[in-house]
XYZ file of C-alpha atoms in Angstrom:
770
model
C 131.961 100.087 131.035
C 128.699 101.490 129.749
C 125.748 99.291 131.400
C 121.914 100.350 129.971
C 118.824 99.701 132.805
C 114.958 99.666 132.212
C 112.738 101.486 134.660
C 109.850 100.424 132.925
C 108.267 98.275 136.221
C 106.415 99.350 139.406
C 105.730 102.693 139.500
C 103.252 105.208 141.053
C 100.291 107.141 138.828
C 97.678 109.493 139.904
C 95.721 110.714 137.250
C 94.942 113.897 137.408
C 96.300 117.276 138.468
C 97.649 117.823 142.168
C 96.878 121.562 143.802
C 98.765 120.593 147.523
C 99.932 123.720 148.583
C 103.981 123.676 147.491
C 106.641 124.619 149.476
C 107.766 129.025 148.867
C 111.804 127.638 147.854
C 110.530 125.814 144.884
C 111.417 127.638 141.931
C 113.764 129.827 144.018
C 115.995 127.301 145.768
C 118.520 124.016 144.504
C 117.078 120.592 145.956
C 113.737 123.060 147.789
C 110.971 120.542 146.292
C 110.224 119.076 149.594
C 106.312 119.759 149.375
C 104.161 117.557 146.984
C 104.665 114.860 144.686
C 107.611 115.649 144.324
C 109.921 115.603 147.814
C 110.915 112.000 149.256
C 108.274 111.967 152.333
C 105.120 112.347 150.241
C 102.583 109.806 150.856
C 101.375 107.755 147.555
C 100.352 104.074 149.077
C 96.649 104.924 147.026
C 98.461 105.679 144.205
C 97.524 103.081 141.048
C 101.089 100.767 140.609
C 101.673 100.948 136.320
C 104.372 99.564 134.649
C 105.293 102.098 130.885
C 104.598 101.769 128.351
C 101.231 103.664 129.592
C 98.930 105.890 128.719
C 95.773 106.894 130.718
C 94.217 108.819 128.478
C 93.473 105.874 126.873
C 91.559 104.993 130.659
C 89.165 107.057 130.361
C 86.164 106.233 129.118
C 84.753 108.551 126.720
C 81.558 111.411 126.409
C 80.246 113.101 123.705
C 81.324 117.186 123.981
C 78.277 119.641 123.997
C 77.875 121.356 121.482
C 78.974 124.741 122.567
C 82.592 122.867 122.368
C 82.716 122.352 119.671
C 83.566 124.436 116.630
C 83.646 123.620 113.391
C 84.401 126.976 111.165
C 88.276 127.016 110.991
C 90.390 126.051 108.771
C 88.054 122.452 107.601
C 89.591 119.900 105.515
C 87.061 118.438 103.188
C 85.577 115.433 104.392
C 86.424 115.895 107.864
C 84.237 118.634 108.354
C 82.057 116.321 111.426
C 85.294 115.845 113.426
C 86.672 119.292 112.906
C 86.551 119.117 116.889
C 90.090 118.461 118.480
C 87.284 116.844 121.151
C 86.290 114.733 118.856
C 89.540 114.193 116.570
C 91.168 113.560 119.337
C 89.010 110.187 119.720
C 86.011 112.048 122.528
C 88.767 110.596 125.491
C 89.578 112.875 127.890
C 92.735 114.060 128.105
C 94.864 115.930 131.500
C 97.428 115.631 133.572
C 99.341 112.825 135.490
C 102.015 112.251 137.892
C 104.270 109.286 137.855
C 106.382 108.936 141.123
C 109.053 105.502 141.113
C 111.442 104.600 143.621
C 114.950 102.487 142.693
C 118.707 102.056 144.458
C 121.755 103.306 143.056
C 125.059 101.500 144.538
C 127.745 103.156 145.733
C 130.136 101.835 143.021
C 128.668 104.028 139.950
C 129.646 106.969 141.555
C 132.251 108.432 139.443
C 131.579 107.673 136.249
C 128.088 109.407 134.358
C 124.817 108.134 134.860
C 121.773 110.079 132.252
C 118.082 108.943 132.425
C 116.510 108.000 129.514
C 112.386 108.696 128.132
C 112.253 107.815 124.877
C 108.260 109.010 124.931
C 106.137 111.414 127.687
C 103.107 112.633 126.440
C 103.421 115.184 126.813
C 104.833 119.184 128.204
C 106.266 117.023 131.087
C 108.362 118.321 134.566
C 110.576 116.053 135.823
C 112.120 116.056 139.299
C 115.290 113.819 141.577
C 115.882 113.662 145.051
C 114.482 116.613 145.031
C 115.906 118.639 142.463
C 114.328 119.499 138.956
C 115.975 118.087 137.106
C 114.301 119.450 133.281
C 110.976 119.866 131.336
C 110.627 118.583 127.962
C 107.481 120.010 125.750
C 107.148 117.739 122.540
C 105.038 114.540 123.251
C 107.512 112.770 120.652
C 111.216 113.139 120.727
C 112.867 111.984 123.149
C 115.225 113.161 125.853
C 118.366 112.838 127.900
C 119.326 114.204 131.350
C 122.648 113.958 132.899
C 121.619 112.917 136.408
C 125.627 112.022 137.088
C 125.079 115.664 140.444
C 121.227 114.716 141.048
C 121.783 110.991 142.144
C 121.540 110.024 146.104
C 125.335 106.407 145.436
C 124.761 103.599 147.739
C 120.822 104.358 148.204
C 117.268 104.657 147.870
C 116.410 107.272 145.160
C 113.050 109.014 144.036
C 111.625 110.226 140.785
C 108.820 111.916 140.283
C 107.637 113.421 136.559
C 104.428 115.359 135.505
C 103.080 114.974 132.399
C 100.077 117.678 131.227
C 97.954 116.333 128.470
C 94.962 118.704 127.351
C 97.309 120.812 125.359
C 97.981 119.023 121.420
C 99.141 119.308 119.052
C 98.457 116.882 117.084
C 93.982 116.558 115.276
C 94.070 113.145 116.193
C 94.490 110.845 118.785
C 98.052 111.413 121.128
C 97.206 109.888 124.488
C 99.391 110.988 127.099
C 101.811 109.319 129.522
C 104.962 107.750 129.740
C 103.566 106.347 126.504
C 107.740 104.736 125.918
C 110.621 103.352 126.901
C 112.970 104.384 129.331
C 116.039 103.563 131.673
C 118.866 105.136 132.719
C 122.579 105.001 131.404
C 125.504 104.930 133.221
C 129.382 105.225 131.319
C 131.842 106.278 132.261
C 132.807 109.080 131.805
C 134.987 109.127 129.473
C 133.190 107.148 127.043
C 131.455 107.581 123.822
C 128.452 109.760 123.046
C 126.453 108.810 119.611
C 128.299 107.008 116.396
C 127.236 107.972 112.741
C 128.225 105.165 109.838
C 128.067 105.895 107.017
C 129.093 103.937 103.732
C 130.677 104.184 100.302
C 128.823 100.888 98.686
C 130.178 98.673 95.389
C 127.039 96.675 93.970
C 128.923 94.978 91.023
C 132.464 94.042 93.419
C 130.223 93.330 96.576
C 132.040 95.795 98.512
C 132.039 98.986 100.586
C 134.039 101.380 102.596
C 132.563 102.231 106.311
C 132.721 105.616 107.597
C 132.332 105.823 111.516
C 131.954 108.611 112.598
C 132.069 108.892 117.221
C 131.811 111.662 119.434
C 132.694 111.417 122.866
C 132.821 113.399 126.697
C 136.062 113.852 127.840
C 135.614 116.303 130.161
C 138.704 115.741 132.176
C 140.775 115.621 127.629
C 142.439 112.365 128.625
C 144.470 110.498 125.621
C 141.783 108.387 124.179
C 141.966 106.396 121.281
C 139.183 104.142 119.310
C 138.552 101.376 117.705
C 136.526 98.880 115.810
C 135.690 95.353 114.492
C 132.371 94.130 112.012
C 130.580 91.289 113.071
C 128.394 89.602 110.775
C 125.011 87.484 111.130
C 125.510 84.667 112.920
C 127.939 87.046 115.551
C 131.403 85.866 113.564
C 133.814 89.112 113.542
C 134.389 89.463 110.302
C 136.901 92.118 109.993
C 139.046 94.733 112.490
C 139.284 99.107 112.153
C 142.954 99.495 114.086
C 143.169 100.982 116.583
C 143.337 105.622 116.223
C 143.362 108.993 117.819
C 140.845 110.214 115.345
C 136.947 110.709 116.481
C 136.546 108.645 112.587
C 137.510 105.506 111.538
C 137.582 103.822 107.892
C 137.969 100.598 106.698
C 137.311 98.267 103.536
C 134.314 95.995 103.413
C 135.064 92.302 100.971
C 131.705 90.128 100.550
C 128.989 92.765 101.009
C 125.786 91.657 101.501
C 123.671 94.276 100.723
C 120.549 94.525 102.983
C 117.206 94.502 100.854
C 113.082 93.622 101.468
C 113.518 90.647 100.372
C 116.951 89.784 102.659
C 117.093 92.205 105.840
C 121.130 91.344 106.603
C 121.994 93.031 109.772
C 125.496 93.164 110.692
C 127.014 94.663 113.788
C 129.287 97.517 114.545
C 131.890 96.942 118.435
C 133.604 100.532 119.050
C 135.591 100.322 121.983
C 136.917 103.492 123.706
C 139.765 103.588 125.986
C 141.374 106.491 127.899
C 145.024 106.350 128.750
C 145.646 102.181 127.141
C 142.052 101.294 129.449
C 138.991 100.222 127.777
C 136.480 102.761 129.374
C 133.100 102.235 126.707
C 131.945 100.405 124.365
C 129.195 100.792 121.427
C 126.839 98.436 119.872
C 124.988 99.652 116.620
C 123.842 97.881 114.258
C 124.719 97.379 110.258
C 122.513 97.520 107.565
C 124.140 97.733 104.337
C 122.318 99.292 100.800
C 122.276 100.939 98.083
C 118.899 103.683 97.252
C 117.925 106.090 94.805
C 115.757 107.513 92.864
C 114.929 108.771 89.647
C 112.829 111.825 88.041
C 111.346 109.094 85.822
C 111.849 105.408 86.961
C 111.473 106.177 90.515
C 112.597 104.570 93.951
C 115.665 101.830 93.167
C 117.431 100.093 96.426
C 120.551 97.876 95.750
C 120.262 98.726 91.408
C 116.668 97.386 91.114
C 113.167 99.845 90.375
C 110.197 99.024 92.751
C 107.171 100.571 93.518
C 107.233 101.974 97.486
C 104.116 99.875 98.522
C 103.783 101.556 101.594
C 100.898 102.806 104.521
C 100.934 105.636 107.018
C 100.020 104.591 111.001
C 99.898 106.086 114.482
C 101.378 104.323 117.008
C 98.029 103.422 118.290
C 97.163 99.607 118.660
C 92.632 98.725 120.172
C 93.642 98.456 123.921
C 96.775 100.202 124.426
C 96.209 103.126 123.204
C 99.887 105.087 121.712
C 101.211 102.463 125.303
C 102.913 100.460 122.351
C 105.667 98.274 124.394
C 108.129 96.635 121.516
C 106.604 93.073 121.542
C 103.346 94.456 119.605
C 105.345 97.048 117.857
C 106.758 93.710 116.279
C 103.023 92.215 116.037
C 102.919 95.104 113.836
C 104.938 95.269 111.549
C 104.475 92.122 110.788
C 100.713 92.147 110.168
C 102.435 95.158 107.525
C 104.798 92.357 105.955
C 102.219 89.444 105.268
C 100.010 91.826 103.380
C 102.873 92.040 100.621
C 103.463 96.343 101.615
C 107.319 97.085 102.048
C 107.545 100.406 102.601
C 105.412 102.449 106.426
C 105.382 106.678 106.679
C 105.851 107.009 110.449
C 103.184 109.313 109.888
C 102.666 112.534 111.515
C 106.077 112.142 114.586
C 109.082 110.404 114.476
C 109.526 106.891 114.958
C 110.087 104.930 118.850
C 113.101 103.611 118.460
C 111.923 100.355 118.652
C 109.343 100.247 115.673
C 112.793 100.708 113.306
C 113.952 98.148 114.267
C 111.554 95.825 113.425
C 112.021 97.714 109.875
C 115.229 96.818 109.605
C 114.492 92.901 110.555
C 111.472 93.365 108.786
C 112.369 94.765 105.993
C 110.805 97.171 105.674
C 110.970 101.374 104.111
C 110.323 103.813 105.982
C 109.443 107.516 105.986
C 110.617 108.845 108.894
C 108.373 112.385 109.625
C 109.055 115.150 111.853
C 106.202 116.730 113.430
C 106.513 120.795 112.655
C 107.151 122.659 109.752
C 109.559 125.084 111.087
C 113.295 126.066 112.449
C 112.405 127.481 115.828
C 114.986 126.491 118.235
C 113.089 124.205 119.622
C 111.581 123.104 116.594
C 114.708 122.999 115.422
C 116.063 120.737 118.542
C 113.291 118.388 117.504
C 114.660 117.459 113.771
C 117.762 116.815 115.053
C 116.231 114.372 117.260
C 114.059 112.462 114.344
C 117.664 112.722 112.363
C 119.707 111.413 114.853
C 117.422 108.067 116.741
C 117.157 107.694 112.500
C 120.432 107.589 110.976
C 121.781 104.424 111.202
C 118.515 102.467 110.554
C 119.148 101.046 107.316
C 114.942 100.863 106.519
C 115.221 104.610 106.752
C 115.033 105.382 103.313
C 114.473 109.220 103.294
C 112.798 112.140 106.009
C 109.826 114.550 105.456
C 109.949 117.503 107.099
C 105.730 118.540 107.608
C 102.957 117.301 106.775
C 100.180 119.292 104.571
C 100.820 122.584 106.109
C 98.429 123.912 104.382
C 99.037 127.425 106.143
C 102.542 128.254 105.680
C 103.836 126.095 102.160
C 102.802 128.550 99.878
C 104.235 131.645 101.636
C 107.734 133.065 101.786
C 107.937 132.495 105.476
C 107.631 128.874 104.442
C 110.110 128.697 102.072
C 113.227 130.009 104.360
C 111.913 126.881 107.150
C 112.212 124.381 104.595
C 115.951 125.947 103.500
C 116.905 125.289 106.870
C 115.453 122.103 108.311
C 117.200 120.675 104.701
C 120.440 122.107 105.745
C 120.247 121.119 109.725
C 119.212 117.412 108.075
C 121.360 116.718 105.776
C 124.559 118.152 108.363
C 122.948 115.484 110.418
C 122.228 112.944 108.000
C 123.650 113.758 103.883
C 123.082 110.034 102.771
C 119.710 109.482 103.077
C 117.410 111.453 100.832
C 114.023 114.667 101.999
C 111.375 115.957 100.809
C 107.809 117.038 102.819
C 104.402 115.829 102.428
C 102.496 118.423 100.022
C 99.256 119.580 100.003
C 97.120 121.290 97.523
C 94.172 122.773 99.274
C 95.398 125.316 101.540
C 93.594 126.422 104.776
C 93.485 129.416 104.227
C 90.470 130.133 102.244
C 89.841 127.085 101.343
C 90.577 126.245 97.631
C 92.145 124.205 95.380
C 95.548 125.577 94.696
C 95.906 126.757 91.017
C 98.691 125.262 89.275
C 102.545 123.834 91.580
C 103.850 126.483 91.721
C 101.892 127.489 94.444
C 104.183 124.797 96.555
C 107.883 126.040 94.967
C 108.687 128.312 97.648
C 109.362 124.566 99.457
C 109.395 121.944 96.574
C 111.854 123.314 95.233
C 113.943 122.688 98.351
C 113.413 119.080 99.026
C 115.155 116.556 97.361
C 111.777 114.320 96.592
C 108.173 116.207 96.008
C 106.060 114.278 98.360
C 102.196 114.441 97.350
C 99.346 113.789 99.689
C 96.198 113.062 97.494
C 95.638 115.178 94.579
C 97.338 112.775 91.788
C 94.949 114.567 88.717
C 97.849 117.075 88.959
C 101.292 114.623 89.413
C 101.114 115.080 85.519
C 100.833 118.430 85.954
C 103.723 118.585 88.062
C 106.704 116.329 86.883
C 106.425 118.648 83.716
C 106.727 122.093 85.242
C 109.679 120.110 87.020
C 110.679 117.126 85.271
C 114.367 116.717 86.604
C 112.496 116.277 90.253
C 111.640 112.749 92.418
C 108.294 112.104 93.519
C 106.478 110.239 95.645
C 102.467 109.868 97.226
C 103.493 110.480 100.028
C 99.839 109.786 101.285
C 96.695 108.486 99.676
C 93.442 107.496 99.650
C 92.088 104.095 100.131
C 88.173 102.449 100.679
C 87.430 103.182 104.226
C 85.307 101.065 105.504
C 84.262 98.962 108.916
C 85.689 95.747 109.589
C 82.783 92.352 108.928
C 79.549 95.116 108.071
C 77.836 94.211 105.651
C 75.266 96.463 105.927
C 75.402 100.764 106.519
C 74.207 101.739 109.570
C 74.911 105.167 110.618
C 73.874 105.503 114.150
C 76.445 102.834 114.647
C 79.078 104.674 113.523
C 78.756 101.370 111.120
C 80.164 101.676 107.119
C 79.814 99.093 104.644
C 82.738 99.193 101.871
C 80.493 97.503 99.009
C 77.849 100.734 99.537
C 80.625 103.146 98.488
C 81.827 101.508 94.850
C 79.813 104.885 93.076
C 81.503 107.852 95.357
C 84.616 108.406 94.624
C 85.468 110.110 96.932
C 85.324 107.676 99.750
C 86.635 104.107 96.551
C 90.512 105.861 95.721
C 92.111 102.381 97.594
C 91.658 100.590 93.106
C 92.289 103.551 91.715
C 94.721 105.328 92.842
C 97.769 102.418 93.005
C 96.436 101.445 89.964
C 97.262 104.879 88.876
C 100.544 104.953 90.976
C 101.671 101.249 89.787
C 100.886 102.832 85.708
C 102.735 106.034 86.481
C 106.641 105.334 86.295
C 107.532 109.013 87.168
C 106.266 108.187 90.537
C 108.188 106.541 93.334
C 105.176 105.121 95.133
C 102.482 105.173 97.219
C 101.902 105.628 101.675
C 98.323 105.079 102.179
C 95.914 105.938 104.725
C 96.107 104.040 106.863
C 97.714 100.041 107.304
C 95.759 99.890 110.887
C 92.480 102.042 112.738
C 94.051 104.051 115.439
C 91.722 105.918 118.351
C 90.403 109.663 116.758
C 89.833 111.106 113.983
C 86.900 109.241 113.665
C 85.854 109.880 110.109
C 83.104 109.234 108.705
C 81.450 109.700 111.291
C 81.552 111.340 114.292
C 80.379 110.597 118.261
C 79.383 108.051 118.804
C 82.163 106.826 116.706
C 85.603 106.637 118.558
C 88.194 105.858 116.117
C 88.707 106.378 112.314
C 87.419 103.776 109.766
C 90.244 104.002 107.065
C 92.751 101.509 108.030
C 93.032 98.412 106.222
C 93.281 96.599 108.985
C 90.660 97.706 112.073
C 92.353 98.831 115.121
C 93.635 95.026 116.468
C 94.981 94.136 112.980
C 92.392 91.700 111.564
C 91.944 92.668 107.979
C 89.468 94.735 107.106
C 88.097 92.522 103.313
C 90.122 95.207 100.781
C 93.802 94.350 102.677
C 93.859 91.465 99.978
C 92.900 94.159 97.462
C 96.504 95.375 97.911
C 97.189 91.205 99.148
C 96.385 90.263 95.566
C 98.230 92.907 93.508
C 101.266 93.843 96.481
C 102.430 89.366 96.588
C 103.409 86.839 93.998
C 100.691 84.941 96.892
C 98.026 84.002 94.634
C 94.635 85.682 95.793
C 91.062 85.270 95.856
C 89.060 87.017 98.650
C 84.847 87.353 98.666
C 83.996 90.063 100.703
C 81.284 89.224 102.017
C 79.939 86.859 105.023
C 76.971 84.762 103.686
C 74.480 85.010 106.853
C 71.870 87.245 105.246
C 67.971 87.550 104.082
C 66.490 83.976 102.641
C 66.300 85.926 98.840
C 67.613 89.048 99.707
C 70.014 89.981 97.051
C 73.445 91.313 97.493
C 76.738 92.325 95.069
C 79.169 90.207 95.545
C 82.452 91.225 94.788
C 85.459 89.519 94.608
C 89.527 90.448 94.951
C 92.098 88.462 93.813
C 95.356 88.418 90.948
C 94.132 85.512 89.267
C 93.567 85.997 85.527
C 90.106 84.664 85.526
C 87.495 83.946 88.776
C 84.515 82.129 88.984
C 81.576 82.870 91.206
C 79.729 79.974 92.639
C 76.619 79.669 95.243
C 75.769 76.239 96.655
C 78.012 74.670 94.030
C 76.051 76.211 91.009
C 78.467 78.552 89.304
C 77.055 81.821 88.597
C 79.681 82.453 85.979
C 83.653 83.529 85.148
C 84.964 87.496 84.670
C 88.650 87.947 83.807
C 90.380 90.022 86.177
C 92.745 93.683 85.149
C 95.365 93.974 86.518
C 94.950 96.539 89.895
C 91.425 95.407 89.832
C 88.520 93.501 91.398
C 85.399 91.961 90.230
C 82.049 92.253 91.070
C 79.074 90.574 90.974
C 75.545 92.075 90.669
C 72.196 91.334 92.654
C 73.206 87.242 93.923
C 69.998 86.071 95.435
C 71.428 84.993 98.670
C 70.317 81.329 99.165
C 71.928 79.433 102.844
C 74.769 76.813 102.643
C 78.041 78.938 100.870
C 79.538 80.780 98.380
C 82.535 79.720 96.590
C 85.048 81.972 94.177
C 87.387 80.264 92.376
C 91.220 81.612 90.214
C 91.361 80.982 87.643
C 95.553 81.378 85.863
C 96.092 79.536 82.040
C 92.427 77.857 82.768
C 94.652 75.425 86.080
C 93.088 75.957 89.444
C 95.155 77.864 91.615
C 93.242 79.745 93.993
C 89.935 79.667 96.103
C 87.516 80.641 98.877
C 84.606 79.467 100.419
C 82.198 81.035 102.592
C 80.045 79.008 105.119
C 76.673 80.359 106.404
C 77.042 79.999 110.645
C 74.716 78.096 112.720
C 73.761 79.926 116.238
C 77.614 80.825 118.752
C 78.043 77.672 120.156
C 81.747 78.106 121.857
C 84.576 80.995 122.110
C 87.455 79.829 120.100
C 91.277 81.562 120.894
C 94.317 81.333 119.465
C 97.894 83.342 120.463
C 98.056 85.836 116.786
C 101.188 86.437 118.452
C 103.303 85.192 121.711
C 107.330 86.659 121.999
C 109.083 87.967 124.651
C 106.187 87.651 127.281
C 103.791 89.422 125.447
C 100.920 87.995 123.555
C 98.197 89.443 120.858
C 94.829 86.271 121.809
C 92.340 86.078 118.575
C 89.350 85.422 120.586
C 86.146 83.639 117.544
C 82.779 83.314 118.399
C 81.751 80.039 116.488
C 78.948 77.184 115.749
C 79.472 73.554 116.312
C 80.385 73.174 113.122
C 83.558 75.015 114.487
C 82.593 78.244 111.646
C 82.692 81.822 112.268
C 79.633 83.680 113.756
C 80.258 86.431 112.009
C 76.458 88.447 112.752
C 78.018 87.406 117.255
C 78.718 90.131 119.747
C 78.060 88.311 122.357
C 80.398 89.599 125.945
C 83.609 87.220 125.979
C 85.450 87.330 129.695
C 89.728 87.524 129.111
C 91.061 85.158 132.507
C 94.965 84.915 132.442
C 97.037 83.016 135.867
C 101.744 84.094 136.219
C 100.119 87.247 133.881
C 97.848 90.382 133.676
C 95.220 92.187 130.845
C 97.439 94.767 129.398
C 93.775 96.012 127.210
C 91.013 94.351 125.301
C 89.778 96.178 121.493
C 87.245 94.930 119.174
C 87.731 96.583 115.909
C 84.223 97.814 116.816
C 84.554 102.373 116.123
C 81.823 103.148 118.470
C 82.989 100.793 121.853
C 83.150 102.652 124.516
C 84.865 100.048 127.118
C 87.128 100.655 129.102
C 90.028 99.705 126.727
C 91.270 97.891 130.941
C 88.349 95.423 131.441
C 88.862 91.390 131.329
C 85.291 91.665 129.012
C 84.231 92.601 126.330
C 81.571 91.955 123.156
C 82.885 90.281 119.831
C 82.379 92.504 117.322
C 80.891 91.301 114.148
C 82.416 87.755 115.891
C 85.810 88.820 117.001
C 87.575 90.055 120.063
C 90.965 90.434 120.686
C 92.906 90.869 124.597
C 96.569 91.265 125.353
C 99.014 90.114 127.684
C 101.789 90.576 129.969
C 103.003 86.968 130.767
C 105.304 84.506 133.004
C 106.473 81.434 131.153
C 103.739 78.576 131.418
C 100.995 81.366 132.076
C 97.272 79.800 130.803
C 94.765 82.310 129.063
C 90.751 81.392 129.324
C 88.122 82.611 127.857
C 84.449 82.353 128.892
C 81.341 83.634 127.217
C 77.488 82.892 128.913
C 75.991 79.905 127.741
C 78.602 79.248 125.086
C 81.286 76.367 125.418
C 85.403 78.247 127.181
C 87.977 78.226 125.549
C 91.737 77.913 127.127
C 95.806 78.398 126.220
C 97.882 76.312 128.099
C 101.383 76.878 128.245
C 102.949 79.464 126.955
């Protein structure tokens, strides 16, 4: 029977390459990797023990690259001139080689079946060895790999697994990490078993019915007489449908009283397939099922289950403060919940295929997904990466479309680009004809650094995809729509406000950026304008904002000493920036009013105060005195200029139909007095700890930068961060200074563990018993 065995725990790890002598027969004779780290007798006692997911690049100390290493002259993207060098865009961390070794036992009883070794992601150029045999290599860092190791296993004894990965090569222009950064496991099956399953359906919304088509790919090396059957279970685990046994590899069944998967009610069924050989059950394969109806209209945009909705999406890189790219399943859950709370209903996997754990969370929480391929290419190896993405995603109801590439501004206008796109679209449709295909196109030509004269320049690709995807340039939407009136459109990437969380005075030397200093700069203040334009343009299906979270690398608008971006609606910890509340105002029905400022300035200083709200009117008060009431325009914000700072409090009150519906009060904080901590998330042995520096009254001190030490019993620190784009503290240090009053630590814990946070001169804090 099928068994999945995690290999995530207790690897031995060595940073850097190992240039020891190699057996001359290594590539020449099978099983001859008997010298060096691939061999059984290699001494790895001085190697560090790590668990995966693991990112060894994020563990290094960032450093500034010398001028002679920088070259920003070639193919510079506008607004990124200062970070054009690949080292800087990668966050200025050291990209190197890493070695992993792990020993594990395989029972003698497993012989006669099949055993697969699966890695969901290794960055990158990986080489895998088992018991001194070379098993295989894989170049891409963004797709997984599955090796049949049945013949190489030592049954009834110990097995030695060795992985080398070389992270020095870049696939992207952003932080990419290095190492076994996604899950690793063994998959054990019978010799005859199910390899893959695709569940499609025709659904009738009116009658709440669906006809299922369950297609299975089986591995039957001995040509046994096999049959396939299935059962469907509801969300409570009750069997609601039995699909009779058949000798075919495709089952069909009719479902009644269907509960449709939706963003507000992400209802999931479970389908269990049973494979029998010569009358005996040999394999059971379980897959989740969400039934929904999706569509795009050239004039009205996107439809889900017959309902016209705007895609209110975010683009996200898969890294997090203190962890780099090594996100476990629980951190994906935490991050998806954060964008859901903001009101987002869509997620773009930019710019590479998503981890299955992320898609699982989007299924569970009701987030629509655009899954994106890394590279516009129809080379054999790249088509294999495309196939991996589609096979991983095609049973997830959250996935509504695939993107075959992003900003391919050097090939998108060439004849080759059009031919490549056509081949890729056909490859996607062969594997999954139920979803839509787009490409994130850019009206900028990197070859000659010019704006395209007409959207017709993109026709080689745009005419091949189902939905035309546009990165930026909303001023060209109408032109495209008039030229191609029958093609749906979506804004695959759009800018936000750009800022540093908690900063209200720009400091270029520290790379800190005040959002309010950009209000006259259209190149930066695009969040409100572009959402308003999207929301008022019926034929645009929606947008994906760049980005949901800050991320390591691409430190725009400042390069060194910044090591992370500042595009995020939330900082790298997932703490909201002020303009998070702009989107929450217009993307949710929850009454929102938010003052974009702390209230700790020099007495008598004049400040410009911005308020985000979805109320009809907002009134501003300073120490109880009204500064005036202003109407709130839909999809916009309000500004009060030249407000004189007086210690005390500033309050904003939101009104609808002249009734108070919301308020936000910001008080002047005193001196740092204590550390306060809380678990923002704690599930399945992973805790995200929020730390705050507060005064005697419990008010967060917005200027505090005290160093906090995080301590845990019965657990270990996975990483720590604070949202400062220029903080170079090693991510695995247990000491982290607060930034604008906040810091974050992420722990792996055992049941009953306690976490403490201490800072010199301040009252400590503790959480007991997770």
